[in-house]
Amino acid sequence: MSEQKYDVIVIGTGPGGEGAAMKSAKGGKLVAVVEKYGRVGGGCTHWGTIPSKALRHAINRMMEFNRNPAFRSLGRVARFSYPDLLRTAESVIAQQTAMRRDFYDRNGIPVYRGTAAFIDAHTLEVRGTGQDPVRLRADHFVLATGSRPYRPADVDFNHPRVFDSDTILSMAYTPESITIYGAGVIGCEYASMFRNMGCKVNLVNTRDQLLSFLDDEITHALNYHLRDQGVVIRHNETYERVESASDGVVVHFKSGKRIKSDILLWANGRTGNAQGIGLEDLGIRPNGRGQIDVNANYQTALPHIYAVGDVIGYPSLASASYDQGRFAATHLVEGRCESRLVEYVPTGIYTSPEISSVGRTERELTDACVPYEVGYSWFKNLARAQITGKTVGMLKLLFHRDTLELLGIHCFGDQAAEIVHIGQAIMSQQGEANSLLYFVNTTFNYPTMAEAYRVAALNGLNRAR
């Protein structure tokens, strides 16, 4: 059996693995990566962020066409099947994969295809389909194996009408109705998408409120707009069993309710991919959710083995995973790393309308007895929103009543995930540079959505005075 020696081996080529591999190579290390699947990019590129957001974009463009008065007056209506809409994501995935493959080629990083397992603390065995096993030795390892949808044992995911958030992206037909079990970020995003396609949507929430980590006002707005679009939301429901048949799926709930639909999308939790790697034999024991404990430098129980991304849990975001990979590699290369994830990682939730926030919520500030005030800008009053017809939504600024320091930014509406970064940049400044007055005294392009900051700042300043 052949054996190769490297300074660093990274397992997984998603955002966390890519960040670790590139930083290690730039630091002069001899690096190799192991990828289980045929193409680099990980779940983010092939089953998660990229295809789902490309699908959302295609659905939104179809909606815009159908709602445009000019096309409606001509009697033209765009109707695309779910597989047709999915195909629009394929070109994006191909572009992303080719770009990321080029990163490894240009940095001289070989990609070993197959499943990796530790033989000892410094040796991996990689088994690929149709090829002999390869043994790889290294001084350091970075685990970036990602996560997968949680699948309860009593739900038959082999049934053609039962899907999770990975397999839904290969569904070959257009359903008339769907039940989504789990109203987290993924569940809410898919509820928006399928409803905008014209499907009847049942969104089942195991808790009493949608996305309770958000500011309450944003949560209530999301709840209202989903219902206004026709989504049926069931709060505080827990399944008892799932009955699958040739003509649909019936979910039986402990409350006695039953919901039948064409398909079921199970979107209730994720599990870290930490099994089958041989970690337990090394003394690294994942928790019940398949997640690995790490210290501030992303080191596991064995200091030469690092872990980053979804496999270590929160915040489980592609953006944060890439940074974690870079920070782990910096510590690995230099023996220290002064950089850390920002205190408040921005959230981007791609429902329709979009949601994004950074910083503290009203609930958190109230509990902490912080004297704060609120500034609002309603999109319906912005010229740019009126021009584009995207008038649903608002920007909400939370700031200290006495110092005018920005404490939280919450946005609901078109381009929210872009808009929030303007406020994030100011909120990250120190001292007087972090002030509501920045937005009051800054000239914004007109008409733009960014102008919402000036409007919200003036609104809040007037209220505070």
Short mmCIF file of C-alpha atoms in Angstrom, two decimals:
data_model
loop_
_atom_site.label_atom_id
_atom_site.label_comp_id
_atom_site.label_asym_id
_atom_site.label_seq_id
_atom_site.Cartn_x
_atom_site.Cartn_y
_atom_site.Cartn_z
CA MET A 1 0.00 0.00 0.00
CA SER A 2 1.41 3.40 -1.03
CA GLU A 3 2.03 6.04 1.65
CA GLN A 4 2.51 9.79 1.25
CA LYS A 5 3.75 12.30 3.84
CA TYR A 6 2.44 15.88 4.21
CA ASP A 7 2.68 18.69 6.72
CA VAL A 8 -1.10 19.20 6.80
CA ILE A 9 -4.03 17.07 5.66
CA VAL A 10 -7.49 18.60 5.48
CA ILE A 11 -10.55 16.34 5.42
CA GLY A 12 -13.38 17.99 3.52
CA THR A 13 -13.43 20.68 0.83
CA GLY A 14 -16.34 22.83 1.95
CA PRO A 15 -15.77 26.43 3.10
CA GLY A 16 -13.96 25.41 6.31
CA GLY A 17 -11.68 22.93 4.56
CA GLU A 18 -10.94 25.32 1.74
CA GLY A 19 -10.04 28.13 4.14
CA ALA A 20 -7.72 25.83 6.11
CA ALA A 21 -6.05 24.34 3.03
CA MET A 22 -5.39 27.66 1.29
CA LYS A 23 -4.06 29.36 4.42
CA SER A 24 -1.77 26.40 5.19
CA ALA A 25 -0.42 26.33 1.63
CA LYS A 26 0.15 30.10 1.63
CA GLY A 27 2.04 29.60 4.91
CA GLY A 28 4.54 27.29 3.21
CA LYS A 29 3.13 23.96 4.34
CA LEU A 30 2.90 20.87 2.15
CA VAL A 31 -0.86 20.28 2.07
CA ALA A 32 -3.24 17.60 0.82
CA VAL A 33 -7.03 17.38 1.06
CA VAL A 34 -9.37 14.41 1.16
CA GLU A 35 -12.83 14.68 -0.41
CA LYS A 36 -15.42 11.94 -0.12
CA TYR A 37 -17.41 13.02 -3.16
CA GLY A 38 -16.52 13.40 -6.82
CA ARG A 39 -16.19 17.19 -6.87
CA VAL A 40 -14.76 19.74 -4.44
CA GLY A 41 -16.93 22.32 -2.69
CA GLY A 42 -18.66 20.30 0.01
CA GLY A 43 -22.30 20.47 1.00
CA CYS A 44 -22.34 24.25 0.67
CA THR A 45 -21.71 24.07 -3.08
CA HIS A 46 -23.60 20.91 -3.99
CA TRP A 47 -26.53 20.37 -1.58
CA GLY A 48 -26.93 23.48 0.53
CA THR A 49 -26.30 27.18 0.17
CA ILE A 50 -25.45 27.51 -3.53
CA PRO A 51 -28.16 25.32 -5.13
CA SER A 52 -30.92 26.43 -2.76
CA LYS A 53 -30.16 30.12 -3.24
CA ALA A 54 -29.88 29.67 -7.01
CA LEU A 55 -33.27 27.92 -6.94
CA ARG A 56 -34.73 30.78 -4.91
CA HIS A 57 -33.38 33.31 -7.39
CA ALA A 58 -34.99 31.45 -10.31
CA ILE A 59 -38.34 31.28 -8.51
CA ASN A 60 -38.21 34.99 -7.68
CA ARG A 61 -37.43 35.91 -11.29
CA MET A 62 -40.43 33.85 -12.44
CA MET A 63 -42.63 35.66 -9.92
CA GLU A 64 -41.36 39.07 -11.03
CA PHE A 65 -42.15 38.25 -14.65
CA ASN A 66 -45.66 37.12 -13.79
CA ARG A 67 -46.36 40.18 -11.66
CA ASN A 68 -44.98 42.70 -14.14
CA PRO A 69 -47.94 44.71 -15.55
CA ALA A 70 -46.27 44.97 -18.96
CA PHE A 71 -46.15 41.20 -19.42
CA ARG A 72 -49.55 40.63 -17.81
CA SER A 73 -51.11 43.06 -20.29
CA LEU A 74 -49.78 40.85 -23.09
CA GLY A 75 -51.35 37.81 -21.47
CA ARG A 76 -48.03 36.12 -20.95
CA VAL A 77 -47.39 33.91 -17.92
CA ALA A 78 -44.18 32.05 -17.08
CA ARG A 79 -44.73 28.52 -15.81
CA PHE A 80 -41.72 26.38 -15.00
CA SER A 81 -41.64 23.00 -13.34
CA TYR A 82 -39.58 22.35 -10.24
CA PRO A 83 -36.96 20.37 -12.25
CA ASP A 84 -36.77 23.24 -14.77
CA LEU A 85 -36.07 25.70 -11.98
CA LEU A 86 -33.50 23.37 -10.43
CA ARG A 87 -31.59 23.22 -13.70
CA THR A 88 -30.82 26.92 -13.41
CA ALA A 89 -28.68 26.05 -10.38
CA GLU A 90 -26.54 23.58 -12.29
CA SER A 91 -24.54 26.21 -14.15
CA VAL A 92 -23.82 28.04 -10.90
CA ILE A 93 -22.66 24.83 -9.23
CA ALA A 94 -20.43 24.06 -12.22
CA GLN A 95 -18.87 27.53 -12.06
CA GLN A 96 -18.30 27.29 -8.33
CA THR A 97 -16.80 23.81 -8.59
CA ALA A 98 -14.44 24.77 -11.41
CA MET A 99 -13.30 27.87 -9.55
CA ARG A 100 -12.62 25.97 -6.33
CA ARG A 101 -10.88 23.11 -8.14
CA ASP A 102 -8.59 25.73 -9.66
CA PHE A 103 -7.71 27.02 -6.18
CA TYR A 104 -6.27 23.61 -5.26
CA ASP A 105 -4.47 23.22 -8.60
CA ARG A 106 -2.84 26.67 -8.44
CA ASN A 107 -1.64 26.10 -4.89
CA GLY A 108 -0.24 22.63 -5.61
CA ILE A 109 -2.67 20.85 -3.28
CA PRO A 110 -3.54 17.27 -4.35
CA VAL A 111 -7.12 16.12 -3.81
CA TYR A 112 -7.53 12.50 -2.71
CA ARG A 113 -10.98 11.08 -3.52
CA GLY A 114 -12.46 8.73 -1.00
CA THR A 115 -13.44 8.16 2.61
CA ALA A 116 -10.81 8.88 5.26
CA ALA A 117 -10.29 7.07 8.56
CA PHE A 118 -7.50 7.41 11.12
CA ILE A 119 -5.21 4.41 11.51
CA ASP A 120 -3.28 6.18 14.25
CA ALA A 121 -2.91 9.77 15.44
CA HIS A 122 -0.76 10.73 12.43
CA THR A 123 -1.96 8.36 9.71
CA LEU A 124 -5.08 8.29 7.52
CA GLU A 125 -6.28 5.59 5.23
CA VAL A 126 -8.28 6.81 2.24
CA ARG A 127 -10.54 4.34 0.49
CA GLY A 128 -11.99 5.34 -2.86
CA THR A 129 -14.36 3.52 -5.17
CA GLY A 130 -12.53 1.32 -7.66
CA GLN A 131 -9.04 2.12 -6.43
CA ASP A 132 -6.58 0.74 -3.92
CA PRO A 133 -6.46 2.30 -0.43
CA VAL A 134 -3.89 5.04 0.12
CA ARG A 135 -2.19 5.87 3.40
CA LEU A 136 -1.41 9.49 4.18
CA ARG A 137 0.73 10.71 7.07
CA ALA A 138 0.85 14.26 8.39
CA ASP A 139 2.01 16.36 11.31
CA HIS A 140 -1.34 18.15 11.51
CA PHE A 141 -4.92 17.49 10.46
CA VAL A 142 -7.96 19.71 10.00
CA LEU A 143 -11.39 18.08 10.18
CA ALA A 144 -13.88 19.97 8.01
CA THR A 145 -16.33 17.17 7.38
CA GLY A 146 -19.49 19.30 7.62
CA SER A 147 -22.94 18.08 8.60
CA ARG A 148 -25.96 16.31 7.16
CA PRO A 149 -29.72 16.50 7.75
CA TYR A 150 -30.90 14.72 10.89
CA ARG A 151 -32.96 11.65 10.04
CA PRO A 152 -35.04 10.02 12.79
CA ALA A 153 -34.99 6.23 12.55
CA ASP A 154 -38.80 5.90 12.41
CA VAL A 155 -39.20 8.00 9.24
CA ASP A 156 -38.74 6.17 5.93
CA PHE A 157 -36.46 8.42 3.88
CA ASN A 158 -36.26 5.79 1.14
CA HIS A 159 -39.88 6.52 0.25
CA PRO A 160 -40.11 8.59 -2.96
CA ARG A 161 -42.36 11.17 -1.28
CA VAL A 162 -40.18 11.77 1.79
CA PHE A 163 -37.26 14.20 1.48
CA ASP A 164 -34.67 16.01 3.55
CA SER A 165 -32.93 19.29 2.68
CA ASP A 166 -30.31 17.43 0.62
CA THR A 167 -32.57 15.12 -1.38
CA ILE A 168 -35.21 17.80 -2.06
CA LEU A 169 -32.71 19.29 -4.50
CA SER A 170 -33.00 16.22 -6.73
CA MET A 171 -36.79 15.87 -6.72
CA ALA A 172 -37.87 15.13 -10.30
CA TYR A 173 -41.42 16.49 -10.30
CA THR A 174 -43.51 19.43 -9.11
CA PRO A 175 -45.70 18.72 -6.07
CA GLU A 176 -49.06 20.39 -5.56
CA SER A 177 -48.69 20.37 -1.77
CA ILE A 178 -45.90 19.97 0.75
CA THR A 179 -45.58 19.56 4.51
CA ILE A 180 -42.36 20.95 5.95
CA TYR A 181 -41.55 19.53 9.37
CA GLY A 182 -39.24 21.96 11.14
CA ALA A 183 -39.55 25.74 11.00
CA GLY A 184 -35.94 26.72 11.43
CA VAL A 185 -33.99 28.68 8.83
CA ILE A 186 -34.09 25.89 6.22
CA GLY A 187 -37.77 25.15 6.80
CA CYS A 188 -38.80 28.80 6.51
CA GLU A 189 -36.71 29.31 3.37
CA TYR A 190 -38.27 26.33 1.61
CA ALA A 191 -41.75 27.34 2.78
CA SER A 192 -41.25 30.66 0.97
CA MET A 193 -39.90 29.01 -2.18
CA PHE A 194 -42.58 26.37 -2.58
CA ARG A 195 -45.37 28.81 -1.81
CA ASN A 196 -44.02 31.22 -4.42
CA MET A 197 -44.16 28.34 -6.91
CA GLY A 198 -47.85 27.98 -6.16
CA CYS A 199 -47.67 24.91 -3.93
CA LYS A 200 -49.90 24.52 -0.89
CA VAL A 201 -47.52 24.67 2.08
CA ASN A 202 -47.93 23.37 5.63
CA LEU A 203 -45.11 24.59 7.87
CA VAL A 204 -44.90 22.66 11.13
CA ASN A 205 -43.05 24.34 13.99
CA THR A 206 -42.11 22.27 17.04
CA ARG A 207 -41.83 25.50 19.06
CA ASP A 208 -44.17 28.40 19.82
CA GLN A 209 -42.49 30.98 17.59
CA LEU A 210 -40.66 31.10 14.27
CA LEU A 211 -36.90 31.71 14.47
CA SER A 212 -36.95 32.79 18.10
CA PHE A 213 -33.29 33.88 17.98
CA LEU A 214 -34.33 36.86 15.87
CA ASP A 215 -35.67 40.17 17.13
CA ASP A 216 -39.33 39.65 18.06
CA GLU A 217 -40.59 42.29 15.65
CA ILE A 218 -38.80 40.62 12.74
CA THR A 219 -40.17 37.24 13.77
CA HIS A 220 -43.71 38.59 13.88
CA ALA A 221 -43.25 40.20 10.45
CA LEU A 222 -42.05 36.89 8.98
CA ASN A 223 -44.96 35.04 10.55
CA TYR A 224 -47.44 37.58 9.12
CA HIS A 225 -46.02 37.59 5.60
CA LEU A 226 -45.78 33.80 5.35
CA ARG A 227 -49.42 33.53 6.37
CA ASP A 228 -50.35 36.40 4.04
CA GLN A 229 -48.74 34.48 1.17
CA GLY A 230 -50.85 31.45 2.05
CA VAL A 231 -48.51 29.31 4.15
CA VAL A 232 -50.37 27.39 6.87
CA ILE A 233 -48.22 27.48 10.03
CA ARG A 234 -48.74 25.01 12.87
CA HIS A 235 -46.93 25.93 16.09
CA ASN A 236 -46.14 23.64 19.06
CA GLU A 237 -46.64 20.41 17.14
CA THR A 238 -44.61 17.20 17.47
CA TYR A 239 -44.96 14.25 15.12
CA GLU A 240 -46.04 10.85 16.37
CA ARG A 241 -45.56 8.91 13.16
CA VAL A 242 -45.28 9.38 9.42
CA GLU A 243 -47.51 7.35 7.11
CA SER A 244 -46.25 7.18 3.51
CA ALA A 245 -48.39 5.99 0.62
CA SER A 246 -48.39 6.08 -3.17
CA ASP A 247 -50.67 9.13 -3.26
CA GLY A 248 -49.05 11.21 -0.50
CA VAL A 249 -47.69 11.44 3.01
CA VAL A 250 -49.72 11.76 6.21
CA VAL A 251 -48.03 13.16 9.31
CA HIS A 252 -49.74 12.15 12.54
CA PHE A 253 -49.15 14.50 15.47
CA LYS A 254 -49.23 13.88 19.21
CA SER A 255 -51.97 16.53 19.42
CA GLY A 256 -54.24 14.28 17.36
CA LYS A 257 -53.96 16.34 14.19
CA ARG A 258 -53.16 14.81 10.81
CA ILE A 259 -51.81 16.58 7.73
CA LYS A 260 -51.73 14.99 4.30
CA SER A 261 -49.71 16.38 1.40
CA ASP A 262 -48.03 15.22 -1.80
CA ILE A 263 -44.59 15.24 -0.19
CA LEU A 264 -42.88 15.67 3.17
CA LEU A 265 -39.73 17.73 3.63
CA TRP A 266 -38.01 16.88 6.92
CA ALA A 267 -36.06 19.97 8.00
CA ASN A 268 -35.68 19.42 11.72
CA GLY A 269 -32.03 19.57 12.74
CA ARG A 270 -28.62 18.54 11.44
CA THR A 271 -25.94 16.08 12.55
CA GLY A 272 -22.17 16.59 12.37
CA ASN A 273 -20.24 14.20 10.11
CA ALA A 274 -17.90 12.86 12.77
CA GLN A 275 -18.70 9.15 12.53
CA GLY A 276 -16.60 6.53 10.80
CA ILE A 277 -13.39 8.55 10.90
CA GLY A 278 -11.86 6.63 13.79
CA LEU A 279 -11.91 9.60 16.17
CA GLU A 280 -13.09 7.65 19.20
CA ASP A 281 -10.00 5.43 19.11
CA LEU A 282 -7.89 8.60 19.33
CA GLY A 283 -9.78 9.90 22.36
CA ILE A 284 -11.84 12.45 20.41
CA ARG A 285 -15.49 11.76 21.25
CA PRO A 286 -18.23 13.61 19.32
CA ASN A 287 -21.37 14.54 21.27
CA GLY A 288 -24.85 13.18 20.60
CA ARG A 289 -25.29 15.58 17.67
CA GLY A 290 -22.09 14.38 16.01
CA GLN A 291 -20.23 17.58 16.93
CA ILE A 292 -16.63 17.82 18.09
CA ASP A 293 -15.49 19.97 21.01
CA VAL A 294 -12.64 22.38 20.25
CA ASN A 295 -10.79 25.10 22.13
CA ALA A 296 -10.45 28.77 21.13
CA ASN A 297 -7.85 27.79 18.50
CA TYR A 298 -10.08 25.03 17.03
CA GLN A 299 -7.90 22.25 18.49
CA THR A 300 -9.57 19.00 19.53
CA ALA A 301 -8.53 16.79 22.45
CA LEU A 302 -5.41 16.06 20.39
CA PRO A 303 -3.70 19.44 19.79
CA HIS A 304 -2.37 18.49 16.34
CA ILE A 305 -5.91 17.71 15.11
CA TYR A 306 -8.12 20.73 14.46
CA ALA A 307 -11.83 20.86 13.59
CA VAL A 308 -13.82 23.65 11.94
CA GLY A 309 -17.21 24.36 10.37
CA ASP A 310 -20.50 22.57 10.89
CA VAL A 311 -18.85 19.60 12.59
CA ILE A 312 -18.11 21.79 15.63
CA GLY A 313 -21.62 23.29 15.77
CA TYR A 314 -22.54 26.96 16.18
CA PRO A 315 -22.75 29.12 14.15
CA SER A 316 -22.88 26.54 11.32
CA LEU A 317 -22.67 29.15 8.56
CA ALA A 318 -20.60 28.91 5.38
CA SER A 319 -19.22 32.40 5.99
CA ALA A 320 -18.09 31.58 9.52
CA SER A 321 -16.73 28.16 8.51
CA TYR A 322 -14.32 29.71 6.02
CA ASP A 323 -12.99 32.08 8.68
CA GLN A 324 -12.67 29.24 11.20
CA GLY A 325 -10.60 27.29 8.66
CA ARG A 326 -8.28 30.26 8.13
CA PHE A 327 -7.91 30.88 11.86
CA ALA A 328 -7.17 27.22 12.61
CA ALA A 329 -4.54 27.13 9.86
CA THR A 330 -2.98 30.37 11.13
CA HIS A 331 -2.55 28.79 14.57
CA LEU A 332 -1.23 25.61 12.97
CA VAL A 333 1.35 27.50 10.86
CA GLU A 334 2.40 30.25 13.26
CA GLY A 335 1.72 28.67 16.63
CA ARG A 336 -0.72 31.43 17.53
CA CYS A 337 -3.67 33.28 16.05
CA GLU A 338 -4.86 36.67 17.24
CA SER A 339 -7.90 36.68 14.95
CA ARG A 340 -11.28 35.49 16.18
CA LEU A 341 -14.76 35.35 14.75
CA VAL A 342 -16.54 38.66 15.12
CA GLU A 343 -18.56 38.92 18.32
CA TYR A 344 -21.80 39.19 16.40
CA VAL A 345 -21.89 36.98 13.30
CA PRO A 346 -24.49 38.33 10.83
CA THR A 347 -27.41 36.10 9.95
CA GLY A 348 -28.83 35.92 6.45
CA ILE A 349 -32.15 34.14 6.02
CA TYR A 350 -33.31 33.81 2.43
CA THR A 351 -37.04 33.77 2.87
CA SER A 352 -39.20 36.05 0.74
CA PRO A 353 -38.87 38.76 1.93
CA GLU A 354 -35.27 38.31 3.07
CA ILE A 355 -34.09 38.68 6.68
CA SER A 356 -30.72 39.70 8.06
CA SER A 357 -29.52 40.89 11.43
CA VAL A 358 -26.41 41.53 13.46
CA GLY A 359 -25.98 42.53 17.09
CA ARG A 360 -28.41 42.37 19.98
CA THR A 361 -32.19 42.15 19.94
CA GLU A 362 -34.69 44.24 21.92
CA ARG A 363 -35.29 41.26 24.18
CA GLU A 364 -31.59 40.92 25.00
CA LEU A 365 -31.16 44.63 25.65
CA THR A 366 -34.21 44.71 27.90
CA ASP A 367 -32.98 41.72 29.90
CA ALA A 368 -29.58 43.43 30.28
CA CYS A 369 -31.24 46.69 31.43
CA VAL A 370 -29.57 48.67 28.62
CA PRO A 371 -31.28 52.02 27.92
CA TYR A 372 -31.88 51.80 24.19
CA GLU A 373 -33.99 53.47 21.55
CA VAL A 374 -35.23 52.36 18.12
CA GLY A 375 -35.03 53.96 14.68
CA TYR A 376 -37.14 52.72 11.78
CA SER A 377 -37.13 53.08 8.02
CA TRP A 378 -40.07 51.53 6.19
CA PHE A 379 -39.21 50.38 2.70
CA LYS A 380 -42.56 51.53 1.31
CA ASN A 381 -41.34 55.11 1.81
CA LEU A 382 -38.03 54.68 -0.05
CA ALA A 383 -37.83 55.80 -3.67
CA ARG A 384 -35.64 52.84 -4.69
CA ALA A 385 -38.12 50.35 -3.23
CA GLN A 386 -40.99 52.10 -5.02
CA ILE A 387 -39.07 51.92 -8.32
CA THR A 388 -38.36 48.21 -7.97
CA GLY A 389 -41.76 47.40 -6.49
CA LYS A 390 -40.10 45.72 -3.46
CA THR A 391 -41.85 47.85 -0.85
CA VAL A 392 -42.39 45.22 1.84
CA GLY A 393 -39.97 45.48 4.74
CA MET A 394 -38.07 47.72 7.10
CA LEU A 395 -34.69 48.54 8.57
CA LYS A 396 -34.57 48.73 12.35
CA LEU A 397 -31.66 50.26 14.27
CA LEU A 398 -31.19 49.72 18.01
CA PHE A 399 -28.88 52.22 19.71
CA HIS A 400 -27.91 53.38 23.20
CA ARG A 401 -30.14 56.24 24.21
CA ASP A 402 -27.34 58.23 25.87
CA THR A 403 -24.21 57.47 23.81
CA LEU A 404 -25.97 56.77 20.47
CA GLU A 405 -23.80 53.62 20.11
CA LEU A 406 -25.24 51.12 17.63
CA LEU A 407 -26.33 47.95 19.41
CA GLY A 408 -28.26 45.98 16.83
CA ILE A 409 -29.33 46.08 13.19
CA HIS A 410 -32.35 44.16 11.96
CA CYS A 411 -33.59 44.16 8.40
CA PHE A 412 -36.61 42.53 6.78
CA GLY A 413 -37.14 42.94 3.05
CA ASP A 414 -35.48 42.84 -0.35
CA GLN A 415 -31.65 42.76 -0.22
CA ALA A 416 -31.63 42.55 3.58
CA ALA A 417 -28.52 40.34 3.62
CA GLU A 418 -26.64 43.05 1.67
CA ILE A 419 -28.07 46.04 3.52
CA VAL A 420 -27.08 44.76 6.97
CA HIS A 421 -23.34 44.94 6.24
CA ILE A 422 -23.34 48.74 6.11
CA GLY A 423 -24.51 48.86 9.70
CA GLN A 424 -22.20 46.01 10.69
CA ALA A 425 -19.19 48.02 9.51
CA ILE A 426 -20.13 51.00 11.68
CA MET A 427 -21.12 48.87 14.66
CA SER A 428 -17.67 47.24 14.65
CA GLN A 429 -15.91 50.58 15.14
CA GLN A 430 -14.59 51.61 18.52
CA GLY A 431 -15.62 54.60 20.64
CA GLU A 432 -17.30 57.59 18.99
CA ALA A 433 -16.85 56.07 15.52
CA ASN A 434 -19.67 53.68 16.39
CA SER A 435 -22.50 56.18 16.48
CA LEU A 436 -25.93 56.74 15.04
CA LEU A 437 -24.64 60.16 13.98
CA TYR A 438 -22.56 58.55 11.23
CA PHE A 439 -25.75 57.83 9.31
CA VAL A 440 -27.23 61.25 10.08
CA ASN A 441 -24.18 63.09 8.74
CA THR A 442 -23.32 60.85 5.77
CA THR A 443 -24.56 61.52 2.24
CA PHE A 444 -25.96 58.40 0.59
CA ASN A 445 -26.53 57.79 -3.09
CA TYR A 446 -30.12 58.47 -4.09
CA PRO A 447 -32.20 56.54 -4.78
CA THR A 448 -30.75 53.49 -2.98
CA MET A 449 -31.80 51.00 -0.34
CA ALA A 450 -28.76 52.13 1.69
CA GLU A 451 -30.56 55.41 2.22
CA ALA A 452 -32.71 53.52 4.71
CA TYR A 453 -29.92 54.02 7.26
CA ARG A 454 -30.21 57.82 7.13
CA VAL A 455 -34.00 57.63 7.42
CA ALA A 456 -33.85 55.19 10.35
CA ALA A 457 -31.13 57.19 12.10
CA LEU A 458 -33.10 60.43 11.90
CA ASN A 459 -36.22 58.62 13.05
CA GLY A 460 -34.40 57.23 16.08
CA LEU A 461 -32.64 60.48 16.91
CA ASN A 462 -35.93 62.36 16.91
CA ARG A 463 -37.44 59.75 19.17
CA ALA A 464 -34.51 59.86 21.58
CA ARG A 465 -34.72 63.66 21.85
#
